[in-house]
mmCIF file of C-alpha atoms and ligand atoms in Angstrom:
data_model
loop_
_atom_site.group_PDB
_atom_site.id
_atom_site.type_symbol
_atom_site.label_atom_id
_atom_site.label_comp_id
_atom_site.label_asym_id
_atom_site.label_seq_id
_atom_site.Cartn_x
_atom_site.Cartn_y
_atom_site.Cartn_z
ATOM 1 C CA UNK A 1270 -16.060 3.454 21.129
ATOM 2 C CA UNK A 1271 -14.582 0.047 20.607
ATOM 3 C CA UNK A 1272 -15.271 -3.460 21.949
ATOM 4 C CA UNK A 1273 -12.251 -5.727 21.633
ATOM 5 C CA UNK A 1274 -13.665 -8.449 23.904
ATOM 6 C CA UNK A 1275 -16.152 -9.944 21.452
ATOM 7 C CA UNK A 1276 -13.512 -10.224 18.714
ATOM 8 C CA UNK A 1277 -11.232 -11.967 21.194
ATOM 9 C CA UNK A 1278 -13.929 -14.471 22.116
ATOM 10 C CA UNK A 1279 -14.011 -15.656 18.480
ATOM 11 C CA UNK A 1280 -10.280 -16.382 18.334
ATOM 12 C CA UNK A 1281 -9.491 -17.201 21.970
ATOM 13 C CA UNK A 1282 -9.110 -20.984 21.538
ATOM 14 C CA UNK A 1283 -6.949 -20.721 18.452
ATOM 15 C CA UNK A 1284 -4.679 -18.192 20.133
ATOM 16 C CA UNK A 1285 -4.402 -20.234 23.324
ATOM 17 C CA UNK A 1286 -3.318 -23.291 21.300
ATOM 18 C CA UNK A 1287 -0.813 -21.280 19.234
ATOM 19 C CA UNK A 1288 0.660 -19.610 22.296
ATOM 20 C CA UNK A 1289 0.949 -22.948 24.143
ATOM 21 C CA UNK A 1290 2.955 -24.277 21.216
ATOM 22 C CA UNK A 1291 5.286 -21.264 21.246
ATOM 23 C CA UNK A 1292 5.756 -21.468 25.016
ATOM 24 C CA UNK A 1293 6.614 -25.145 24.685
ATOM 25 C CA UNK A 1294 9.217 -24.398 22.015
ATOM 26 C CA UNK A 1295 10.416 -21.134 23.643
ATOM 27 C CA UNK A 1296 10.883 -19.538 20.206
ATOM 28 C CA UNK A 1297 9.616 -16.007 20.726
ATOM 29 C CA UNK A 1298 11.054 -13.791 18.009
ATOM 30 C CA UNK A 1299 10.806 -14.511 14.293
ATOM 31 C CA UNK A 1300 10.454 -18.148 13.260
ATOM 32 C CA UNK A 1301 7.778 -20.063 11.335
ATOM 33 C CA UNK A 1302 4.756 -18.342 12.934
ATOM 34 C CA UNK A 1303 5.992 -14.930 11.825
ATOM 35 C CA UNK A 1304 6.850 -16.179 8.339
ATOM 36 C CA UNK A 1305 3.414 -17.809 8.037
ATOM 37 C CA UNK A 1306 1.633 -14.606 8.988
ATOM 38 C CA UNK A 1307 3.739 -12.572 6.560
ATOM 39 C CA UNK A 1308 2.838 -14.940 3.725
ATOM 40 C CA UNK A 1309 -0.847 -14.988 4.680
ATOM 41 C CA UNK A 1310 -1.079 -11.211 4.873
ATOM 42 C CA UNK A 1311 0.752 -10.716 1.571
ATOM 43 C CA UNK A 1312 -1.544 -13.221 -0.160
ATOM 44 C CA UNK A 1313 -4.678 -11.747 1.396
ATOM 45 C CA UNK A 1314 -3.810 -8.253 0.168
ATOM 46 C CA UNK A 1315 -2.352 -9.328 -3.175
ATOM 47 C CA UNK A 1316 0.956 -7.632 -2.371
ATOM 48 C CA UNK A 1317 4.263 -9.440 -3.007
ATOM 49 C CA UNK A 1318 5.922 -8.780 0.329
ATOM 50 C CA UNK A 1319 4.762 -8.305 3.900
ATOM 51 C CA UNK A 1320 7.634 -7.768 6.333
ATOM 52 C CA UNK A 1321 6.607 -7.787 10.003
ATOM 53 C CA UNK A 1322 8.096 -5.116 12.282
ATOM 54 C CA UNK A 1323 7.675 -3.865 15.837
ATOM 55 C CA UNK A 1324 4.902 -1.280 15.276
ATOM 56 C CA UNK A 1325 3.368 0.992 12.656
ATOM 57 C CA UNK A 1326 5.580 3.992 13.340
ATOM 58 C CA UNK A 1327 8.692 1.862 12.812
ATOM 59 C CA UNK A 1328 7.125 0.472 9.630
ATOM 60 C CA UNK A 1329 6.898 4.002 8.225
ATOM 61 C CA UNK A 1330 10.379 4.990 9.398
ATOM 62 C CA UNK A 1331 12.029 1.847 8.000
ATOM 63 C CA UNK A 1332 10.147 2.321 4.711
ATOM 64 C CA UNK A 1333 11.468 5.887 4.464
ATOM 65 C CA UNK A 1334 14.998 4.643 5.150
ATOM 66 C CA UNK A 1335 14.629 1.860 2.588
ATOM 67 C CA UNK A 1336 13.614 4.541 0.069
ATOM 68 C CA UNK A 1337 16.900 6.289 0.832
ATOM 69 C CA UNK A 1338 15.479 9.292 2.707
ATOM 70 C CA UNK A 1339 18.235 11.323 4.337
ATOM 71 C CA UNK A 1340 18.738 14.491 6.380
ATOM 72 C CA UNK A 1341 17.776 17.513 4.304
ATOM 73 C CA UNK A 1342 15.122 15.646 2.323
ATOM 74 C CA UNK A 1343 11.521 16.780 2.391
ATOM 75 C CA UNK A 1344 8.552 14.445 2.788
ATOM 76 C CA UNK A 1345 5.091 15.768 1.982
ATOM 77 C CA UNK A 1346 2.271 14.550 4.236
ATOM 78 C CA UNK A 1347 -1.155 15.706 5.410
ATOM 79 C CA UNK A 1348 -1.440 17.832 8.565
ATOM 80 C CA UNK A 1349 -4.623 15.867 9.287
ATOM 81 C CA UNK A 1350 -3.218 12.579 10.565
ATOM 82 C CA UNK A 1351 -2.037 10.812 13.684
ATOM 83 C CA UNK A 1352 1.289 12.232 14.888
ATOM 84 C CA UNK A 1353 3.145 8.989 14.031
ATOM 85 C CA UNK A 1354 3.275 9.863 10.316
ATOM 86 C CA UNK A 1355 5.261 13.002 11.126
ATOM 87 C CA UNK A 1356 7.368 11.264 13.772
ATOM 88 C CA UNK A 1357 8.515 8.687 11.243
ATOM 89 C CA UNK A 1358 9.618 11.407 8.829
ATOM 90 C CA UNK A 1359 11.431 13.373 11.528
ATOM 91 C CA UNK A 1360 13.102 10.251 12.945
ATOM 92 C CA UNK A 1361 14.398 9.351 9.494
ATOM 93 C CA UNK A 1362 16.119 12.750 9.575
ATOM 94 C CA UNK A 1363 13.895 14.425 6.992
ATOM 95 C CA UNK A 1364 11.566 17.414 7.213
ATOM 96 C CA UNK A 1365 7.818 16.847 7.260
ATOM 97 C CA UNK A 1366 6.220 19.238 4.771
ATOM 98 C CA UNK A 1367 2.590 19.438 5.817
ATOM 99 C CA UNK A 1368 -0.314 20.119 3.478
ATOM 100 C CA UNK A 1369 -4.045 20.569 3.951
ATOM 101 C CA UNK A 1370 -6.751 17.989 3.340
ATOM 102 C CA UNK A 1371 -9.899 17.714 1.253
ATOM 103 C CA UNK A 1372 -12.995 19.112 2.979
ATOM 104 C CA UNK A 1373 -15.253 16.139 2.129
ATOM 105 C CA UNK A 1374 -13.022 13.123 2.648
ATOM 106 C CA UNK A 1375 -10.459 14.539 5.132
ATOM 107 C CA UNK A 1376 -7.738 12.890 2.973
ATOM 108 C CA UNK A 1377 -4.621 14.585 1.592
ATOM 109 C CA UNK A 1378 -5.390 17.423 -0.860
ATOM 110 C CA UNK A 1379 -3.681 16.308 -4.072
ATOM 111 C CA UNK A 1380 -3.330 19.823 -5.501
ATOM 112 C CA UNK A 1381 -1.821 21.091 -2.262
ATOM 113 C CA UNK A 1382 0.648 18.195 -2.307
ATOM 114 C CA UNK A 1383 1.634 18.967 -5.897
ATOM 115 C CA UNK A 1384 2.129 22.637 -5.008
ATOM 116 C CA UNK A 1385 4.433 21.722 -2.101
ATOM 117 C CA UNK A 1386 6.947 19.820 -4.253
ATOM 118 C CA UNK A 1387 10.486 21.246 -4.319
ATOM 119 C CA UNK A 1388 13.859 19.944 -5.502
ATOM 120 C CA UNK A 1389 14.285 18.364 -2.079
ATOM 121 C CA UNK A 1390 11.045 16.387 -2.129
ATOM 122 C CA UNK A 1391 11.843 12.719 -1.831
ATOM 123 C CA UNK A 1392 8.640 11.028 -0.695
ATOM 124 C CA UNK A 1393 4.928 11.798 -0.415
ATOM 125 C CA UNK A 1394 2.969 10.032 2.335
ATOM 126 C CA UNK A 1395 -0.766 9.801 1.663
ATOM 127 C CA UNK A 1396 -2.584 8.634 4.808
ATOM 128 C CA UNK A 1397 -5.596 6.348 4.314
ATOM 129 C CA UNK A 1398 -7.400 8.012 7.192
ATOM 130 C CA UNK A 1399 -10.460 6.476 8.903
ATOM 131 C CA UNK A 1400 -10.207 3.428 6.600
ATOM 132 C CA UNK A 1401 -10.703 5.252 3.309
ATOM 133 C CA UNK A 1402 -7.966 5.226 0.672
ATOM 134 C CA UNK A 1403 -6.306 8.456 -0.483
ATOM 135 C CA UNK A 1404 -6.178 9.210 -4.227
ATOM 136 C CA UNK A 1405 -2.737 7.694 -4.792
ATOM 137 C CA UNK A 1406 -3.068 7.444 -8.591
ATOM 138 C CA UNK A 1407 -3.979 11.157 -8.765
ATOM 139 C CA UNK A 1408 -0.895 11.960 -6.673
ATOM 140 C CA UNK A 1409 1.273 9.833 -8.939
ATOM 141 C CA UNK A 1410 0.008 11.747 -11.979
ATOM 142 C CA UNK A 1411 1.084 15.131 -10.580
ATOM 143 C CA UNK A 1412 4.373 14.156 -8.885
ATOM 144 C CA UNK A 1413 7.721 14.376 -10.664
ATOM 145 C CA UNK A 1414 9.392 11.096 -11.521
ATOM 146 C CA UNK A 1415 11.737 10.056 -8.730
ATOM 147 C CA UNK A 1416 9.401 11.122 -5.921
ATOM 148 C CA UNK A 1417 8.282 7.944 -4.160
ATOM 149 C CA UNK A 1418 4.904 7.282 -2.582
ATOM 150 C CA UNK A 1419 4.777 5.716 0.879
ATOM 151 C CA UNK A 1420 1.231 4.876 1.960
ATOM 152 C CA UNK A 1421 0.351 5.198 5.636
ATOM 153 C CA UNK A 1422 -1.995 2.215 5.645
ATOM 154 C CA UNK A 1423 -2.365 1.915 9.430
ATOM 155 C CA UNK A 1424 -6.146 2.479 9.345
ATOM 156 C CA UNK A 1425 -6.979 0.747 6.072
ATOM 157 C CA UNK A 1426 -6.451 -3.034 6.280
ATOM 158 C CA UNK A 1427 -8.716 -4.455 3.585
ATOM 159 C CA UNK A 1428 -9.665 -1.118 1.999
ATOM 160 C CA UNK A 1429 -9.601 -0.907 -1.782
ATOM 161 C CA UNK A 1430 -9.450 1.838 -4.370
ATOM 162 C CA UNK A 1431 -10.615 1.007 -7.888
ATOM 163 C CA UNK A 1432 -10.272 -2.631 -6.793
ATOM 164 C CA UNK A 1433 -6.649 -2.357 -5.637
ATOM 165 C CA UNK A 1434 -5.730 -2.988 -1.981
ATOM 166 C CA UNK A 1435 -4.494 -0.177 0.206
ATOM 167 C CA UNK A 1436 -0.759 -0.779 0.521
ATOM 168 C CA UNK A 1437 -0.388 -1.748 -3.137
ATOM 169 C CA UNK A 1438 -1.159 1.671 -4.614
ATOM 170 C CA UNK A 1439 2.212 3.331 -3.993
ATOM 171 C CA UNK A 1440 5.839 2.133 -3.919
ATOM 172 C CA UNK A 1441 5.696 0.879 -0.364
ATOM 173 C CA UNK A 1442 3.378 1.070 2.641
ATOM 174 C CA UNK A 1443 3.516 0.913 6.402
ATOM 175 C CA UNK A 1444 0.707 -0.539 8.475
ATOM 176 C CA UNK A 1445 0.036 -0.910 12.185
ATOM 177 C CA UNK A 1446 -1.448 -3.789 14.139
ATOM 178 C CA UNK A 1447 -1.942 -1.738 17.297
ATOM 179 C CA UNK A 1448 -4.805 -3.429 19.230
ATOM 180 C CA UNK A 1449 -7.434 -0.891 18.161
ATOM 181 C CA UNK A 1450 -6.770 -1.127 14.406
ATOM 182 C CA UNK A 1451 -9.017 -3.214 12.114
ATOM 183 C CA UNK A 1452 -6.435 -6.015 12.406
ATOM 184 C CA UNK A 1453 -5.149 -5.670 15.958
ATOM 185 C CA UNK A 1454 -2.448 -7.601 17.827
ATOM 186 C CA UNK A 1455 -2.327 -8.061 21.619
ATOM 187 C CA UNK A 1456 0.427 -5.502 21.989
ATOM 188 C CA UNK A 1457 2.438 -3.495 19.472
ATOM 189 C CA UNK A 1458 3.073 -4.817 15.962
ATOM 190 C CA UNK A 1459 3.277 -3.525 12.409
ATOM 191 C CA UNK A 1460 4.362 -4.410 8.885
ATOM 192 C CA UNK A 1461 5.857 -2.969 5.729
ATOM 193 C CA UNK A 1462 4.159 -3.919 2.453
ATOM 194 C CA UNK A 1463 5.636 -3.628 -1.003
ATOM 195 C CA UNK A 1464 5.687 -5.237 -4.428
ATOM 196 C CA UNK A 1465 9.360 -4.282 -4.849
ATOM 197 C CA UNK A 1466 11.907 -6.995 -4.006
ATOM 198 C CA UNK A 1467 14.721 -4.480 -3.373
ATOM 199 C CA UNK A 1468 12.704 -2.542 -0.805
ATOM 200 C CA UNK A 1469 11.510 -5.703 0.965
ATOM 201 C CA UNK A 1470 15.109 -6.894 1.190
ATOM 202 C CA UNK A 1471 16.201 -3.548 2.652
ATOM 203 C CA UNK A 1472 13.426 -3.694 5.290
ATOM 204 C CA UNK A 1473 14.439 -7.245 6.305
ATOM 205 C CA UNK A 1474 17.962 -5.968 6.964
ATOM 206 C CA UNK A 1475 16.891 -2.776 8.726
ATOM 207 C CA UNK A 1476 14.452 -4.480 11.133
ATOM 208 C CA UNK A 1477 17.052 -6.952 12.386
ATOM 209 C CA UNK A 1478 20.285 -5.102 13.229
ATOM 210 C CA UNK A 1479 21.264 -4.731 9.582
ATOM 211 C CA UNK A 1480 22.039 -8.416 9.603
ATOM 212 C CA UNK A 1481 21.674 -10.725 6.598
ATOM 213 C CA UNK A 1482 23.185 -13.623 8.596
ATOM 214 C CA UNK A 1483 23.938 -13.989 12.285
ATOM 215 C CA UNK A 1484 26.832 -11.701 13.343
ATOM 216 C CA UNK A 1485 27.147 -10.190 9.887
ATOM 217 C CA UNK A 1486 25.990 -6.571 9.829
ATOM 218 C CA UNK A 1487 25.998 -4.929 6.435
ATOM 219 C CA UNK A 1488 24.135 -1.720 7.316
ATOM 220 C CA UNK A 1489 23.297 0.205 10.483
ATOM 221 C CA UNK A 1490 20.009 -1.364 11.510
ATOM 222 C CA UNK A 1491 17.348 -1.337 14.195
ATOM 223 C CA UNK A 1492 15.668 -3.802 16.468
ATOM 224 C CA UNK A 1493 12.092 -3.799 15.217
ATOM 225 C CA UNK A 1494 10.881 -7.345 14.802
ATOM 226 C CA UNK A 1495 7.438 -8.914 14.949
ATOM 227 C CA UNK A 1496 7.254 -11.427 17.742
ATOM 228 C CA UNK A 1497 5.811 -14.879 17.360
ATOM 229 C CA UNK A 1498 3.073 -14.471 19.996
ATOM 230 C CA UNK A 1499 1.681 -11.504 18.053
ATOM 231 C CA UNK A 1500 1.952 -13.390 14.763
ATOM 232 C CA UNK A 1501 -0.325 -16.111 16.181
ATOM 233 C CA UNK A 1502 -2.945 -13.489 17.107
ATOM 234 C CA UNK A 1503 -2.677 -11.788 13.737
ATOM 235 C CA UNK A 1504 -2.975 -15.031 11.728
ATOM 236 C CA UNK A 1505 -6.096 -16.061 13.666
ATOM 237 C CA UNK A 1506 -7.706 -12.660 13.254
ATOM 238 C CA UNK A 1507 -6.733 -12.279 9.598
ATOM 239 C CA UNK A 1508 -8.946 -15.265 8.753
ATOM 240 C CA UNK A 1509 -11.931 -13.297 10.103
ATOM 241 C CA UNK A 1510 -10.979 -9.850 8.876
ATOM 242 C CA UNK A 1511 -13.096 -9.886 5.706
ATOM 243 C CA UNK A 1512 -16.154 -10.741 7.806
ATOM 244 C CA UNK A 1513 -15.319 -8.099 10.393
ATOM 245 C CA UNK A 1514 -14.776 -5.441 7.728
ATOM 246 C CA UNK A 1515 -18.102 -6.428 6.132
ATOM 247 C CA UNK A 1516 -19.761 -5.991 9.527
ATOM 248 C CA UNK A 1517 -18.187 -2.508 9.806
ATOM 249 C CA UNK A 1518 -19.554 -1.663 6.346
ATOM 250 C CA UNK A 1519 -23.022 -2.758 7.405
ATOM 251 C CA UNK A 1520 -22.714 -0.657 10.574
ATOM 252 C CA UNK A 1521 -21.583 2.366 8.536
ATOM 253 C CA UNK A 1522 -24.561 1.944 6.190
ATOM 254 C CA UNK A 1523 -26.851 1.792 9.218
ATOM 255 C CA UNK A 1524 -25.367 5.012 10.634
ATOM 256 C CA UNK A 1525 -25.797 6.670 7.202
ATOM 257 C CA UNK A 1526 -29.441 5.653 7.214
ATOM 258 C CA UNK A 1527 -30.116 6.680 10.816
ATOM 259 C CA UNK A 1528 -28.424 10.056 10.307
ATOM 260 C CA UNK A 1529 -30.063 10.820 6.963
ATOM 261 C CA UNK A 1530 -32.859 12.840 8.521
ATOM 262 C CA UNK A 1531 -30.867 14.405 11.375
ATOM 263 C CA UNK A 1532 -30.165 18.077 10.682
ATOM 264 C CA UNK A 1533 -26.920 19.464 12.055
ATOM 265 C CA UNK A 1534 -24.802 16.320 11.603
ATOM 266 C CA UNK A 1535 -22.614 16.025 8.497
ATOM 267 C CA UNK A 1536 -21.815 12.389 7.768
ATOM 268 C CA UNK A 1537 -18.696 10.936 6.108
ATOM 269 C CA UNK A 1538 -18.245 11.209 2.335
ATOM 270 C CA UNK A 1539 -16.816 8.257 0.387
ATOM 271 C CA UNK A 1540 -14.734 9.247 -2.650
ATOM 272 C CA UNK A 1541 -15.554 7.638 -5.978
ATOM 273 C CA UNK A 1542 -13.797 4.321 -6.486
ATOM 274 C CA UNK A 1543 -13.253 3.724 -2.769
ATOM 275 C CA UNK A 1544 -14.296 0.738 -0.676
ATOM 276 C CA UNK A 1545 -13.522 1.885 2.860
ATOM 277 C CA UNK A 1546 -13.158 -0.412 5.878
ATOM 278 C CA UNK A 1547 -14.535 2.096 8.386
ATOM 279 C CA UNK A 1548 -11.744 2.069 10.911
ATOM 280 C CA UNK A 1549 -13.607 5.126 12.217
ATOM 281 C CA UNK A 1550 -17.004 6.618 11.439
ATOM 282 C CA UNK A 1551 -16.467 10.374 11.687
ATOM 283 C CA UNK A 1552 -19.202 13.033 11.633
ATOM 284 C CA UNK A 1553 -19.069 16.820 11.892
ATOM 285 C CA UNK A 1554 -21.148 18.966 14.231
ATOM 286 C CA UNK A 1555 -21.226 22.559 15.455
ATOM 287 C CA UNK A 1556 -20.618 23.121 19.195
ATOM 288 C CA UNK A 1557 -18.542 19.963 19.262
ATOM 289 C CA UNK A 1558 -17.404 20.284 22.899
ATOM 290 C CA UNK A 1559 -20.974 20.388 24.205
ATOM 291 C CA UNK A 1560 -22.217 17.614 21.902
ATOM 292 C CA UNK A 1561 -19.314 15.336 22.845
ATOM 293 C CA UNK A 1562 -19.903 16.043 26.532
ATOM 294 C CA UNK A 1563 -23.556 15.055 26.186
ATOM 295 C CA UNK A 1564 -22.581 11.817 24.428
ATOM 296 C CA UNK A 1565 -20.124 11.003 27.209
ATOM 297 C CA UNK A 1566 -22.676 11.867 29.904
ATOM 298 C CA UNK A 1567 -25.003 9.322 28.309
ATOM 299 C CA UNK A 1568 -22.283 6.684 28.509
ATOM 300 C CA UNK A 1569 -21.402 6.773 24.800
ATOM 301 C CA UNK A 1570 -17.681 6.398 24.097
ATOM 302 C CA UNK A 1571 -17.269 8.831 21.218
ATOM 303 C CA UNK A 1572 -13.800 10.258 20.443
ATOM 304 C CA UNK A 1573 -11.896 12.799 18.331
ATOM 305 C CA UNK A 1574 -9.384 11.746 15.662
ATOM 306 C CA UNK A 1575 -7.583 14.056 15.920
ATOM 307 C CA UNK A 1576 -8.207 17.087 18.127
ATOM 308 C CA UNK A 1577 -4.788 18.693 17.512
ATOM 309 C CA UNK A 1578 -3.416 18.741 13.941
ATOM 310 C CA UNK A 1579 0.289 17.891 13.647
ATOM 311 C CA UNK A 1580 1.417 21.514 13.151
ATOM 312 C CA UNK A 1581 -0.414 22.619 16.316
ATOM 313 C CA UNK A 1582 1.358 20.059 18.550
ATOM 314 C CA UNK A 1583 4.201 21.163 20.802
ATOM 315 C CA UNK A 1584 6.428 18.479 19.290
ATOM 316 C CA UNK A 1585 6.214 20.103 15.843
ATOM 317 C CA UNK A 1586 6.025 23.743 16.927
ATOM 318 C CA UNK A 1587 9.502 24.185 15.399
ATOM 319 C CA UNK A 1588 7.959 23.894 11.944
ATOM 320 C CA UNK A 1589 6.720 27.429 12.616
ATOM 321 C CA UNK A 1590 3.229 26.794 11.234
ATOM 322 C CA UNK A 1591 0.741 28.698 13.336
ATOM 323 C CA UNK A 1592 -2.992 28.695 13.518
ATOM 324 C CA UNK A 1593 -4.554 29.300 10.091
ATOM 325 C CA UNK A 1594 -1.836 27.435 8.161
ATOM 326 C CA UNK A 1595 -4.260 24.652 7.111
ATOM 327 C CA UNK A 1596 -7.822 25.992 7.321
ATOM 328 C CA UNK A 1597 -9.645 22.778 6.341
ATOM 329 C CA UNK A 1598 -7.655 20.599 8.742
ATOM 330 C CA UNK A 1599 -8.183 23.112 11.553
ATOM 331 C CA UNK A 1600 -11.926 23.387 10.883
ATOM 332 C CA UNK A 1601 -12.255 19.598 10.922
ATOM 333 C CA UNK A 1602 -10.268 19.372 14.163
ATOM 334 C CA UNK A 1603 -12.887 21.628 15.784
ATOM 335 C CA UNK A 1604 -15.964 19.829 14.422
ATOM 336 C CA UNK A 1605 -15.279 16.078 14.152
ATOM 337 C CA UNK A 1606 -16.595 13.313 16.385
ATOM 338 C CA UNK A 1607 -15.803 9.621 15.913
ATOM 339 C CA UNK A 1608 -18.890 7.575 16.741
ATOM 340 C CA UNK A 1609 -18.571 4.097 18.275
ATOM 341 C CA UNK A 1610 -17.552 1.679 15.498
ATOM 342 C CA UNK A 1611 -16.555 -1.991 15.731
ATOM 343 C CA UNK A 1612 -17.733 -5.163 13.979
ATOM 344 C CA UNK A 1613 -20.082 -6.311 16.729
ATOM 345 C CA UNK A 1614 -21.861 -3.022 17.347
ATOM 346 C CA UNK A 1615 -25.602 -3.781 17.427
ATOM 347 C CA UNK A 1616 -28.409 -1.890 15.635
ATOM 348 C CA UNK A 1617 -29.857 -1.026 19.061
ATOM 349 C CA UNK A 1618 -26.530 0.485 20.168
ATOM 350 C CA UNK A 1619 -26.340 2.534 16.980
ATOM 351 C CA UNK A 1620 -29.927 3.743 17.358
ATOM 352 C CA UNK A 1621 -29.141 4.897 20.872
ATOM 353 C CA UNK A 1622 -25.954 6.726 19.716
ATOM 354 C CA UNK A 1623 -27.893 8.541 17.006
ATOM 355 C CA UNK A 1624 -30.827 9.442 19.240
ATOM 356 C CA UNK A 1625 -28.518 10.987 21.872
ATOM 357 C CA UNK A 1626 -26.535 12.746 19.134
ATOM 358 C CA UNK A 1627 -29.699 14.069 17.451
ATOM 359 C CA UNK A 1628 -31.029 15.413 20.760
ATOM 360 C CA UNK A 1629 -27.683 17.119 21.478
ATOM 361 C CA UNK A 1630 -27.448 18.874 18.114
ATOM 362 C CA UNK A 1631 -31.082 20.039 18.366
ATOM 363 C CA UNK A 1632 -30.389 21.907 21.615
HETATM 364 C C1 PLP B 2346 -1.812 3.877 14.474
HETATM 365 C C2 PLP B 2346 -1.261 4.750 13.418
HETATM 366 C C3 PLP B 2346 0.124 4.829 13.169
HETATM 367 C C4 PLP B 2346 1.169 4.265 14.072
HETATM 368 O O1 PLP B 2346 1.073 2.974 14.448
HETATM 369 P P1 PLP B 2346 1.742 2.444 15.815
HETATM 370 O O2 PLP B 2346 1.643 0.959 15.648
HETATM 371 O O3 PLP B 2346 0.917 2.959 16.943
HETATM 372 O O4 PLP B 2346 3.136 2.916 15.867
HETATM 373 C C5 PLP B 2346 0.552 5.581 12.095
HETATM 374 N N1 PLP B 2346 -0.304 6.245 11.317
HETATM 375 C C6 PLP B 2346 -1.639 6.223 11.533
HETATM 376 C C7 PLP B 2346 -2.547 6.988 10.610
HETATM 377 C C8 PLP B 2346 -2.165 5.487 12.596
HETATM 378 O O5 PLP B 2346 -3.482 5.479 12.811
#
């Protein structure tokens, strides 16, 4: 599914040197390495501020809090996402209002989002799922003024929509550097991205005990900081990320080509204006359980992202949304398979994946 070892080999020496320096100085949290990464990431994405935090879920929660989300507020988000999007909303004290997704792209359905707006709606969270950017400008056009847009950019580092970087399309964005993401740390890490100075300032307070200066605490904060060891990893990998994303694009094009004459496999659809970074390459098949089993039996590490939509999880059963609430999301959850996808996947590996997949769907 994913080979992190070859990416590590490319950056191993740089990371070893950076870590040796940190160990010698014993400065583990914050400091110049973290600041350097924040500046590099902001410059690379063309966004004014990058504020490093502990993980992607915290990034989303702190962004919601910086936007002023409170108990009783409603936050509209797709049911078709990783659970963390909903966790962040619930942890900020608000209610996740789930909506269905588009059948082709699996991204938030803009009309459904518009229809879900009430007087309590405070934020909409489009999720740039699988590395493809949601239609943020279309959302903006249908949302009332005063409703903010928080992008869940955990799967979209380097993706663009009409030339603009994911994370710069809304008011603020949260991203994750979990090891398996396109830009992955060696542990948990995340960041909040925004062009707005006021929001960046609020995040800097919230991530560090609400503290503008040591032992001054102006707001109730959290402990969610990016540590220096992770910043070293992220800086080294960021320098290669454009190349790695290009390699993912080439691999996606090769899958498209190999699958073009395979009946029974529906490939991913890229929306107009999007340059995805192929965090995942997701296809749809009938008889998914059997097909996936055959892939696994042939030693192919395919996965499902995600098998259980948010409203069907036990954790969000209290939302009272049963089976049938979001037909597109539920259909996708039954049919999708994520094929192996990483920068160093070889043509031979992809040919083997497709030949096993083609044989399975023919049966
Ligand atoms: C990974 C991910 C997150 C959460 O990131 P963590 O760093 O694991 O907390 C949030 N949203 C989406 C869509 C993700 O893929």
